[in-house]
GROMACS .gro file of C-alpha atoms in nm:
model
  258
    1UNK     CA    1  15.416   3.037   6.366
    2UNK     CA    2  15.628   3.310   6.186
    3UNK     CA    3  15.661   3.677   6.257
    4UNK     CA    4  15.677   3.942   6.007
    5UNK     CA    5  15.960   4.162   5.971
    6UNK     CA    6  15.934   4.559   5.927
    7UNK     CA    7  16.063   4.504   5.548
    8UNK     CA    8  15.711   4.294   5.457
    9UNK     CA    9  15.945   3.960   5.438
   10UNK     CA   10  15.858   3.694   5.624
   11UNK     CA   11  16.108   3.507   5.863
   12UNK     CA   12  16.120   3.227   6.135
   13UNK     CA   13  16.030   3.202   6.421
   14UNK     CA   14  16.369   3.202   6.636
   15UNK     CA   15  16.406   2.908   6.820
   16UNK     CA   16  16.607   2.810   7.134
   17UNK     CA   17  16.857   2.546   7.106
   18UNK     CA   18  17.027   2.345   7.423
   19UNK     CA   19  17.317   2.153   7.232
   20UNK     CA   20  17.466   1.843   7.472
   21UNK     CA   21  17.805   1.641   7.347
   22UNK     CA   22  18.014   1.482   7.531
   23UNK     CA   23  18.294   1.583   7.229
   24UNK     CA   24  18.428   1.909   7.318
   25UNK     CA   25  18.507   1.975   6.909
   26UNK     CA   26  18.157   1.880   6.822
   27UNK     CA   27  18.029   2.062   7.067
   28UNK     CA   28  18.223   2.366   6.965
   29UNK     CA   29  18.162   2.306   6.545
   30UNK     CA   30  17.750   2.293   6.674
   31UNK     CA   31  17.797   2.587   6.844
   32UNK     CA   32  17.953   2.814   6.642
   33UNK     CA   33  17.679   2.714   6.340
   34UNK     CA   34  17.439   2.726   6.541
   35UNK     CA   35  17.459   3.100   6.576
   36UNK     CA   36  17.571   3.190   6.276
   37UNK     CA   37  17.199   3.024   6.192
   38UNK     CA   38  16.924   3.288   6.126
   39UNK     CA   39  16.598   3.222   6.349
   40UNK     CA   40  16.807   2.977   6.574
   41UNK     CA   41  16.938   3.135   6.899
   42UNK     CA   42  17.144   2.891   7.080
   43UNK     CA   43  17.123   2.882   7.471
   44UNK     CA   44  17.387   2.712   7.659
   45UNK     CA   45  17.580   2.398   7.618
   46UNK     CA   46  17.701   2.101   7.812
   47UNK     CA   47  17.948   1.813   7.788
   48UNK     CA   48  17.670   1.558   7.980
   49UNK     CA   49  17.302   1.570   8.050
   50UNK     CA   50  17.369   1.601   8.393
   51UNK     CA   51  17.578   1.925   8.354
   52UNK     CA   52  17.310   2.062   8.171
   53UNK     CA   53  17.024   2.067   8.432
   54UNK     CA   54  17.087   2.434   8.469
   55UNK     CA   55  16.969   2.494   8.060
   56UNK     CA   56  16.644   2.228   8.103
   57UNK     CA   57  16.536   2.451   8.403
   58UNK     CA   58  16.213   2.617   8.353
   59UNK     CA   59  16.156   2.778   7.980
   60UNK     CA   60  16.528   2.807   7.869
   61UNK     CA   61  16.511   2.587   7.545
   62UNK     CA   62  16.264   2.493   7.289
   63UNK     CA   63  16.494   2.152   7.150
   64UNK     CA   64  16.735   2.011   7.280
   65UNK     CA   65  17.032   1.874   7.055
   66UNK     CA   66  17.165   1.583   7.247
   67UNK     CA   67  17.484   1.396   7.025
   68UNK     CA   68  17.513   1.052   6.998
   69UNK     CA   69  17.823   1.021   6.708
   70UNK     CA   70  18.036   0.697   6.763
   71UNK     CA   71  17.761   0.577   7.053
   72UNK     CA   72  17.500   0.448   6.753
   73UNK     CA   73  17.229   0.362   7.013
   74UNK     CA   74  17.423   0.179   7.237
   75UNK     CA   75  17.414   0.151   7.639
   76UNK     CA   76  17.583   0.523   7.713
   77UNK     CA   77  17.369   0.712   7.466
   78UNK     CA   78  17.072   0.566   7.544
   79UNK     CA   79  17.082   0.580   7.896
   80UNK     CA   80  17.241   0.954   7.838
   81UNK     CA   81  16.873   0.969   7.648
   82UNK     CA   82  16.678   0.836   7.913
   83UNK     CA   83  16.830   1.052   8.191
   84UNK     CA   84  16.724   1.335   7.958
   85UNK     CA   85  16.367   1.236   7.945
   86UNK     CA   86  16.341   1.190   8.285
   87UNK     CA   87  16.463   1.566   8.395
   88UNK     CA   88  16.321   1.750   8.085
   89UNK     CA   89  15.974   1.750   7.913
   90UNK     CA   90  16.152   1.966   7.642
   91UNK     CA   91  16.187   1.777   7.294
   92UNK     CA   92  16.518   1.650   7.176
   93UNK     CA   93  16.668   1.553   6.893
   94UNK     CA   94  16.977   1.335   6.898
   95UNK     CA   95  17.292   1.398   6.596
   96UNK     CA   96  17.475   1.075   6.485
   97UNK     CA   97  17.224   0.804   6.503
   98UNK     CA   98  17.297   0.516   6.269
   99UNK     CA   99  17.035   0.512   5.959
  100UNK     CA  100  16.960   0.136   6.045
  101UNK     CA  101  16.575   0.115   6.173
  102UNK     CA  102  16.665  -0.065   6.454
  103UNK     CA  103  16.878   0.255   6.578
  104UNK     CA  104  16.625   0.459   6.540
  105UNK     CA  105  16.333   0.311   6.689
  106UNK     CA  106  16.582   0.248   7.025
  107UNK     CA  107  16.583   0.622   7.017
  108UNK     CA  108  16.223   0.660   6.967
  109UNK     CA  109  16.101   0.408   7.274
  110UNK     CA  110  16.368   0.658   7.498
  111UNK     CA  111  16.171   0.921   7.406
  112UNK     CA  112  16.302   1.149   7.102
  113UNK     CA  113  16.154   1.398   6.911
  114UNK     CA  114  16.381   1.413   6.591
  115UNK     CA  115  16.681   1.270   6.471
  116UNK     CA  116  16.973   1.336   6.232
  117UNK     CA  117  17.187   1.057   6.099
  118UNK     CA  118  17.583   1.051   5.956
  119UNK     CA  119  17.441   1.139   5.582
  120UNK     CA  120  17.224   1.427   5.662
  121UNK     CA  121  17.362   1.803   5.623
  122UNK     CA  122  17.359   2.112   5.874
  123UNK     CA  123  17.058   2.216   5.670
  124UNK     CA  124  16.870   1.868   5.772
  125UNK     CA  125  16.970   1.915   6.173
  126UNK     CA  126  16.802   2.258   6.128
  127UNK     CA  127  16.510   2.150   6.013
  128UNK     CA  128  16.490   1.853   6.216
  129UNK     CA  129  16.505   2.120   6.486
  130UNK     CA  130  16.244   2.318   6.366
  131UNK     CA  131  16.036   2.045   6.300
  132UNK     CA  132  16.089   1.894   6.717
  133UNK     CA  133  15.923   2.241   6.820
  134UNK     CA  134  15.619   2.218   6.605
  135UNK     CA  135  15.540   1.857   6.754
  136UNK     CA  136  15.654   1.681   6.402
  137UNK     CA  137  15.849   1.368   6.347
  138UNK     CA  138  15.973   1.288   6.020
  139UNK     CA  139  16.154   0.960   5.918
  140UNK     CA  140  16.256   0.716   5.632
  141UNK     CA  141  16.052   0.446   5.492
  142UNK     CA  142  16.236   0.203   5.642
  143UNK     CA  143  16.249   0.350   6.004
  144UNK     CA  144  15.867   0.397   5.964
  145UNK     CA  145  15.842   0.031   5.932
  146UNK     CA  146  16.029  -0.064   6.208
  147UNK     CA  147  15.802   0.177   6.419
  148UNK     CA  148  15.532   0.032   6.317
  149UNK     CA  149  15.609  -0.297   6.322
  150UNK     CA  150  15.729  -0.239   6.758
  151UNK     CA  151  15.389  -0.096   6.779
  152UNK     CA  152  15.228  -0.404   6.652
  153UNK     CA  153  15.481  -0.591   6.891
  154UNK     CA  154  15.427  -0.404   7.194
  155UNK     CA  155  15.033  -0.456   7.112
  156UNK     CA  156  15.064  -0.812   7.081
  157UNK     CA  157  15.237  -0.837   7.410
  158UNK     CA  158  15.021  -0.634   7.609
  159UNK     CA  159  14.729  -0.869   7.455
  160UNK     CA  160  14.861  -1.197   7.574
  161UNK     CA  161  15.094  -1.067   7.862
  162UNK     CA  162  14.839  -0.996   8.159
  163UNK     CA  163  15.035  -0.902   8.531
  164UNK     CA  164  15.057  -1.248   8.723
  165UNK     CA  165  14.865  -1.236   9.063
  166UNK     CA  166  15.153  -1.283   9.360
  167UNK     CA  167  15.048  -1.275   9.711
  168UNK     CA  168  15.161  -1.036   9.976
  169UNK     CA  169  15.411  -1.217  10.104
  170UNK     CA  170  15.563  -1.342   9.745
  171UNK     CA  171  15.515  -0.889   9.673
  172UNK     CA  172  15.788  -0.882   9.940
  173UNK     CA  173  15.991  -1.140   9.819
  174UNK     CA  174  16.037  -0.987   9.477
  175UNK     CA  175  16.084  -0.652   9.589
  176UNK     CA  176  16.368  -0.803   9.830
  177UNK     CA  177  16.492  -0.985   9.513
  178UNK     CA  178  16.513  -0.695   9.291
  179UNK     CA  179  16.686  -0.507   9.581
  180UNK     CA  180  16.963  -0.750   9.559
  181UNK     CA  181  16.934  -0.951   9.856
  182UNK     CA  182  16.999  -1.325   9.888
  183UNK     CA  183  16.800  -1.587  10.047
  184UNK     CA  184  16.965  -1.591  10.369
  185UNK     CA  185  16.877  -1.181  10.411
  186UNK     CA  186  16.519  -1.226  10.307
  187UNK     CA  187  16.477  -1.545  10.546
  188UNK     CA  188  16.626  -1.270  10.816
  189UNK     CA  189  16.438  -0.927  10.718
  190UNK     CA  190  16.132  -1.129  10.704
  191UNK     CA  191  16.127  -1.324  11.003
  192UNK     CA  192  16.069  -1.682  10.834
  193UNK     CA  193  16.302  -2.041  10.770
  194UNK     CA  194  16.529  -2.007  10.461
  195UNK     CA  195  16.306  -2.334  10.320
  196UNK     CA  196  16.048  -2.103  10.287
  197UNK     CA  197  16.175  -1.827  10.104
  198UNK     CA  198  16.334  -2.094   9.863
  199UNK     CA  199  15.977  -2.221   9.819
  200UNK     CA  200  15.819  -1.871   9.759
  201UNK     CA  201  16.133  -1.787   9.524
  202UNK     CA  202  16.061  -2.076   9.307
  203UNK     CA  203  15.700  -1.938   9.298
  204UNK     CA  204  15.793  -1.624   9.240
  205UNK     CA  205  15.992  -1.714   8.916
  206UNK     CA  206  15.764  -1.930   8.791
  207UNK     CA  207  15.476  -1.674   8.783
  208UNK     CA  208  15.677  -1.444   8.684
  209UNK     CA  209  15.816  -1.649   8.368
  210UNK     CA  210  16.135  -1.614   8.411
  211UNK     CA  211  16.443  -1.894   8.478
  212UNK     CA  212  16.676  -1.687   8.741
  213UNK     CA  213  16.684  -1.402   8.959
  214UNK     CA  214  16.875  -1.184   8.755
  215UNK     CA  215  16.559  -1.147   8.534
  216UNK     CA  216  16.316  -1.071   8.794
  217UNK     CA  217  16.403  -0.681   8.787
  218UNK     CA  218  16.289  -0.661   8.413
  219UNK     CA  219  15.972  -0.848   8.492
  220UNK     CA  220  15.902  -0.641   8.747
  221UNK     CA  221  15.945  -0.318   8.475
  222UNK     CA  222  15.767  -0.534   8.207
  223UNK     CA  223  15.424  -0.599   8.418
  224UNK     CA  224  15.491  -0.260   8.632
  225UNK     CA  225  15.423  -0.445   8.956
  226UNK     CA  226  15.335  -0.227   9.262
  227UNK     CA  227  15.621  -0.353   9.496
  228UNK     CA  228  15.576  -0.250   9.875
  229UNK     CA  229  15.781  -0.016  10.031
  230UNK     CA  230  15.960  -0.093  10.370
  231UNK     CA  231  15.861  -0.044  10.741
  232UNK     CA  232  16.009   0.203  10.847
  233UNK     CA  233  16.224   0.126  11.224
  234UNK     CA  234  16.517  -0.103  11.128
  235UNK     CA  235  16.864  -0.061  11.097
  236UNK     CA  236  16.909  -0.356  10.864
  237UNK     CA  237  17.008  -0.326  10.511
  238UNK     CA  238  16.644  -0.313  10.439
  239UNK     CA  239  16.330  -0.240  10.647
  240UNK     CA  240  16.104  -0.569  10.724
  241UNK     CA  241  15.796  -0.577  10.630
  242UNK     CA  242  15.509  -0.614  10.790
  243UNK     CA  243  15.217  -0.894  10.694
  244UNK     CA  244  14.927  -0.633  10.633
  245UNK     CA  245  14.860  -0.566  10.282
  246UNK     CA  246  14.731  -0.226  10.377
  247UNK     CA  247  15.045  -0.121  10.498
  248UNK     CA  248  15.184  -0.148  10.177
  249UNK     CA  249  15.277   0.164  10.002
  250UNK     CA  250  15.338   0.134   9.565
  251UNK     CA  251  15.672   0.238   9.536
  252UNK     CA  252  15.995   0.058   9.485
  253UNK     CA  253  16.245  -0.100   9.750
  254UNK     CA  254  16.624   0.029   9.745
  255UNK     CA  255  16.857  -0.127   9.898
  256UNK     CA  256  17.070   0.109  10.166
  257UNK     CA  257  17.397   0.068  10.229
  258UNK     CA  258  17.505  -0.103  10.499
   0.00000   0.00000   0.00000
């Protein structure tokens, strides 16, 4: 969309920018360009995602700018990214992503809207912007490949991957597992011998492909089983459960503390 001005010349549509860096000089240099930009109005900014709840409230930014320089899709900036996604329906576009496909397509599975790596100008991140708001995504060659090619992936695993089938009982185990509880707890929240639960452990990695407990969480994520929640009524670490499958409720376990 564009408005017209009174002089007959046509301008942008001003946009609302969020900008989020954790670097206070970056986040200053972004800005101060920001609104010295024509058709970009910038709207608040915040050292962390969780700092800037207050500017991802209700209708307060079209984009958000969230930077990533020196993180190059690594654990902080992606989780940064996913935490964003999670609190925000709002599009963002991330500053400092490595050019390498690989980078890129991390970002895109977290969610991201646009992106502007080390090479591109202030003129490119404006754009970019721009270009988040209308719904558009525009990449290299390269990074289009690598998209494409996880597509294909993911496809190919959703074709031959199919959810195993675990009983109640082996339901509770693995939600007790991915909870962080050892054998010994289970054996006690669930009222049954500690040769048991070994037994339904062993079936429970098995089924679930995996070689140790440590991987159960991300099979859990991968097949998006429907764990039961806990019965309510115990002071224990966690709830037991109870043997009815229709008492189950699909949600996940947490641990409390003790």
């Amino acid at each position: 969309m564009e408005d017209r001005a009174n002089s007959g010349t046509t301008v942008a549509q001003v946009i609302r920018v969020a900008v989020i860096s954790p670097v206070r000089i970056h986040l200053q240099g972004l800005a101060h360009l920001l609104e010295l930009e024509e058709g970009v109005r910038l709207v608040g900014t915040a050292p962390a995602v969780g700092a800037a709840q207050p500017l991802l409230a209700g209708a307060v930014a079209d984009v958000v700018l969230l930077d990533m320089t020196g993180d190059m899709a690594g654990e902080p900036g992606l989780d940064a990214l996913y935490r964003l996604a999670e609190r925000t329906d709002v599009p963002c576009v991330v500053l400092g992503v490595s050019d390498r496909p690989d980078a890129v397509v991390a970002c895109a599975e977290a969610g991201i809207a646009g992106y502007v790596t080390h090479g591109s100008s202030f003129t490119d991140l404006v754009d970019t912007l721009r270009s988040a708001t209308r719904g558009e995504f525009s990449c290299q060659a390269g990074v289009v490949a690598g998209l494409v090619g996880r597509l294909a992936a993911l496809a190919r695993v959703h074709r031959g991957e199919r959810a195993p089938k675990l009983t109640t009982r082996e339901l509770q185990i693995v939600a007790l597992i991915e909870s962080g509880h050892a054998n010994k707890e289970i054996a006690r929240l669930l009222h049954i011998q500690l040769t048991t639960v070994k037994n339904h452990v062993h079936n429970v990695l098995e089924k679930l492909g995996v070689d140790s407990r440590g991987e159960v969480a991300a099979a859990v994520r991968r097949f998006r089983l429907p764990l039961p929640a806990p019965v309510p009524g115990s002071g224990s670490r966690t709830a037991p459960y109870a043997d009815r499958a229709d008492s189950f409720a699909f949600e996940r376990v947490s641990a409390q503390s003790p």
